[in-house]
C-alpha positions as a printed NumPy array, in Angstrom:
array([[ 23.921,  51.556,  -3.6  ],
       [ 25.546,  48.238,  -0.464],
       [ 23.081,  50.37 ,   2.369],
       [ 20.306,  50.724,  -0.347],
       [ 20.552,  46.943,  -0.971],
       [ 21.349,  45.68 ,   2.721],
       [ 18.071,  48.275,   3.621],
       [ 15.95 ,  46.816,   0.958],
       [ 16.489,  42.942,   2.44 ],
       [ 16.339,  43.862,   5.843],
       [ 12.737,  45.967,   5.665],
       [  9.979,  44.491,   5.116],
       [  8.032,  47.086,   3.352],
       [  9.219,  48.629,  -0.883],
       [ 11.721,  51.182,  -0.885],
       [ 12.621,  53.418,  -2.791],
       [ 15.849,  55.803,  -3.708],
       [ 14.158,  58.626,  -5.392],
       [ 15.026,  62.223,  -6.823],
       [ 12.947,  65.553,  -4.996],
       [ 13.016,  68.143,  -7.633],
       [ 14.654,  69.552,  -9.904],
       [ 16.271,  72.313,  -8.265],
       [ 16.61 ,  70.341,  -5.062],
       [ 18.594,  67.225,  -6.123],
       [ 22.273,  67.291,  -8.07 ],
       [ 22.363,  66.446, -11.306],
       [ 23.672,  63.144, -10.677],
       [ 21.333,  61.918,  -8.683],
       [ 17.953,  62.108, -10.81 ],
       [ 20.379,  60.647, -13.822],
       [ 21.04 ,  58.048, -11.529],
       [ 17.831,  57.235, -10.327],
       [ 16.199,  57.836, -13.861],
       [ 18.956,  54.755, -14.55 ],
       [ 18.086,  52.559, -12.351],
       [ 14.225,  52.922, -12.907],
       [ 15.086,  51.567, -16.092],
       [ 17.056,  48.782, -15.37 ],
       [ 15.914,  44.866, -16.967],
       [ 14.556,  44.268, -13.042],
       [ 13.188,  47.127, -12.837],
       [ 13.52 ,  47.187,  -8.919],
       [ 13.061,  50.83 ,  -8.432],
       [ 10.544,  52.791,  -9.407],
       [ 11.286,  56.501, -10.427],
       [  9.079,  59.251,  -8.366],
       [  9.643,  62.974,  -9.014],
       [  8.099,  66.56 ,  -8.222],
       [  7.217,  68.528, -10.697],
       [  5.768,  71.608, -12.044],
       [  4.744,  71.968,  -8.059],
       [  5.803,  75.685,  -8.107],
       [  6.3  ,  78.003, -11.423],
       [  9.377,  78.652, -10.15 ],
       [ 10.722,  75.327, -11.773],
       [ 10.267,  76.796, -15.23 ],
       [ 12.204,  79.07 , -14.572],
       [ 14.971,  77.952, -12.044],
       [ 16.317,  75.279, -15.372],
       [ 16.833,  78.61 , -17.469],
       [ 18.946,  80.571, -14.246],
       [ 16.306,  83.101, -13.62 ],
       [ 13.87 ,  83.368, -10.783],
       [ 13.332,  83.76 ,  -7.284],
       [ 14.75 ,  80.312,  -6.102],
       [ 17.072,  80.077,  -9.011],
       [ 18.613,  83.977,  -7.269],
       [ 18.66 ,  82.276,  -3.301],
       [ 20.208,  78.999,  -4.165],
       [ 23.351,  80.589,  -6.518],
       [ 23.477,  83.539,  -3.89 ],
       [ 23.617,  80.153,  -0.872],
       [ 26.811,  78.487,  -3.119],
       [ 24.052,  76.035,  -4.16 ],
       [ 25.062,  76.342,  -7.763],
       [ 27.638,  74.665,  -9.583],
       [ 27.085,  76.269, -13.479],
       [ 24.194,  77.714, -14.935],
       [ 21.851,  75.906, -16.654],
       [ 19.805,  76.398, -19.751],
       [ 17.432,  75.058, -20.363],
       [ 13.519,  76.278, -21.917],
       [ 11.418,  73.674, -19.443],
       [ 12.001,  71.36 , -16.096],
       [ 10.826,  68.326, -18.535],
       [ 13.323,  69.506, -20.661],
       [ 15.918,  69.592, -17.971],
       [ 15.131,  66.166, -16.811],
       [ 15.085,  64.814, -21.002],
       [ 18.692,  65.537, -21.291],
       [ 19.274,  63.436, -18.214],
       [ 18.783,  60.469, -19.69 ],
       [ 15.299,  57.84 , -20.479],
       [ 12.367,  57.92 , -18.479],
       [ 10.712,  54.892, -18.231],
       [  7.374,  55.025, -16.398],
       [  7.601,  56.786, -13.025],
       [  4.813,  58.564, -10.916],
       [  5.768,  63.242, -11.804],
       [  3.913,  64.292,  -8.601],
       [  1.835,  67.476,  -7.975],
       [  1.65 ,  68.495, -11.645],
       [ -0.176,  71.916, -11.038],
       [  1.548,  73.719, -13.502],
       [  1.826,  71.569, -15.999],
       [  0.511,  71.949, -20.396],
       [ -1.133,  70.279, -22.455],
       [  2.282,  68.858, -24.473],
       [  4.201,  67.687, -21.294],
       [  0.822,  65.543, -20.464],
       [  1.333,  64.273, -23.363],
       [  4.845,  63.568, -23.241],
       [  3.775,  61.87 , -19.407],
       [  1.915,  58.997, -22.206],
       [  3.858,  58.353, -24.108],
       [  6.305,  56.681, -21.574],
       [  3.412,  55.189, -19.564],
       [  3.807,  57.839, -16.583],
       [  1.638,  58.271, -14.077],
       [  0.505,  61.837, -12.605],
       [ -0.152,  62.271,  -8.929],
       [ -1.697,  64.552,  -7.221],
       [ -1.799,  66.078,  -3.783],
       [ -4.328,  69.341,  -3.598],
       [ -4.262,  69.801,  -0.315],
       [ -0.614,  70.34 ,   0.208],
       [ -0.07 ,  72.816,  -3.111],
       [ -3.068,  74.822,  -1.42 ],
       [ -1.128,  75.116,   1.359],
       [  2.004,  76.246,   0.451],
       [  0.552,  78.035,  -2.656],
       [ -3.065,  78.54 ,  -2.883],
       [ -3.096,  76.212,  -6.206],
       [ -4.036,  72.905,  -7.087],
       [ -3.703,  71.222,  -9.83 ],
       [ -5.992,  70.737, -13.362],
       [ -7.971,  67.813, -12.796],
       [-10.458,  68.923, -15.834],
       [ -6.753,  68.67 , -18.114],
       [ -6.253,  66.046, -16.432],
       [ -9.061,  63.606, -16.774],
       [ -9.484,  64.779, -20.318],
       [ -6.024,  63.8  , -21.479],
       [ -6.375,  60.387, -20.351],
       [ -3.099,  59.713, -18.691],
       [ -2.861,  57.396, -14.923],
       [ -3.634,  59.738, -11.598],
       [ -3.406,  58.949,  -8.518],
       [ -3.777,  60.912,  -5.232],
       [ -1.969,  61.536,  -2.409],
       [ -1.443,  64.077,   0.177],
       [  2.263,  64.788,   0.884],
       [  3.679,  65.487,   4.367],
       [  2.411,  67.06 ,   7.452],
       [  4.92 ,  69.359,   6.447],
       [  2.437,  71.188,   4.207],
       [ -0.76 ,  69.641,   5.003],
       [ -3.498,  69.374,   8.623],
       [ -3.433,  65.775,   7.697],
       [ -2.989,  62.261,   5.29 ],
       [ -6.564,  62.207,   4.572],
       [ -7.303,  59.906,   1.089],
       [-10.865,  60.711,   2.176],
       [-10.643,  64.744,   3.575],
       [ -8.347,  65.392,   0.056],
       [-11.307,  64.156,  -1.803],
       [-13.79 ,  65.848,  -0.45 ],
       [-11.105,  69.126,  -0.455],
       [-11.185,  68.373,  -4.587],
       [-14.83 ,  67.553,  -5.455],
       [-15.612,  71.388,  -3.966],
       [-13.627,  72.904,  -6.597],
       [-14.749,  69.79 , -10.039],
       [-17.991,  68.961,  -8.487],
       [-18.922,  68.895, -12.64 ],
       [-16.917,  65.511, -12.82 ],
       [-18.094,  62.554, -11.729],
       [-17.744,  61.042,  -8.909],
       [-16.793,  57.703,  -9.347],
       [-13.709,  59.526, -10.668],
       [-12.622,  60.873,  -7.59 ],
       [-12.468,  56.943,  -6.379],
       [-10.594,  55.782,  -9.258],
       [ -7.577,  58.183,  -8.643],
       [ -7.098,  56.766,  -4.566],
       [ -7.803,  52.924,  -5.917],
       [ -7.41 ,  51.803,  -9.715],
       [ -5.154,  54.758, -10.125],
       [ -2.554,  54.206,  -7.281],
       [ -3.252,  50.883,  -8.426],
       [ -1.323,  51.433, -11.871],
       [  0.856,  53.814, -10.614],
       [  2.764,  51.672,  -8.452],
       [  2.592,  48.746, -10.917],
       [  0.449,  46.711,  -8.605],
       [ -2.331,  44.022,  -9.31 ],
       [ -5.755,  45.1  ,  -9.648],
       [ -7.853,  42.674,  -8.027],
       [ -9.751,  41.274,  -5.351],
       [ -7.425,  39.225,  -3.141],
       [ -7.344,  35.308,  -1.861],
       [ -8.384,  34.848,   1.633],
       [-10.371,  38.704,   1.974],
       [-13.962,  39.232,   2.022],
       [-16.507,  42.767,   0.977],
       [-19.487,  43.333,   2.342],
       [-22.295,  45.416,   1.855],
       [-22.735,  48.527,   3.129],
       [-25.786,  50.968,   3.439],
       [-26.456,  54.054,   4.061],
       [-28.972,  57.053,   3.656],
       [-28.021,  59.281,   1.085],
       [-29.685,  62.637,   0.077],
       [-27.732,  62.671,  -3.124],
       [-28.113,  61.276,  -6.193],
       [-25.194,  58.656,  -5.673],
       [-23.768,  57.56 ,  -2.517],
       [-19.837,  57.884,  -3.275],
       [-21.428,  62.174,  -4.156],
       [-22.378,  62.239,  -0.229],
       [-19.001,  61.202,   0.966],
       [-17.399,  63.439,  -1.081],
       [-19.904,  66.074,   0.919]])
C-alpha cells in the first residue's frame, strides 16, 4: 500500500488499484479493492471485468472449462459454491459505484442491482467480438437507464484503440438506436463513470465544424 501511495504522489496521472475478474483475482485482493473504493475519502475507483465470458458464472460454482483449467494448474484454493458472479462479489463486501466492464452476458436483474449502487457499465464491443464473436446487448442496457460508457480494452484483444471505431462497429449492429446515444457513451457516459465534472473547461473555446452529409443527421454520418 505504501508503494501505491508513493506512485500516486509522483505520477501526474491518476493511479488506481483495481481487480480484474472473479477468475483471475484472489478473493482477498478483490475484497481489498472494494474496501478502498468504499473509504470515506473515496480516493480509489472500483473497476472490475464482469460477465465478459459465460464461464464466469460457472467458475464461481466450481464448474466449466475455465475452472477446470485453473484447478488443474493448482491455482484454486477451495471449491466455490455461488449461484452467480454477482453473488460471489457481493459476498466479499459492499460495493459502491464503480465500473463494471464488458457485461456481455449480464441479465436484467443484475443491471438493476448495479443501478441500485450507482455503478456504471463500460463496454468494449470490438474486444468482445475479437475474442468470442459476441457483443453486449446495447438495447437492454439503454432501456435499463443505467449509465453506459465505451472503451477499447487493449491491443491484446483489439485492432486499434479508436473510440470512433468502437462506435462505428456498434452502430452497425444497433442502427435502430438514436446516434446521439452512441456519442453520449463516449462523452458524458465516461465522465459520469469516472466521477468527473461535466461541462466546459475555462480557457477553452469551441468552434463550429461544417460537413456535408448524406444521412439524416451529422452524427449518423460520422457513425457510417
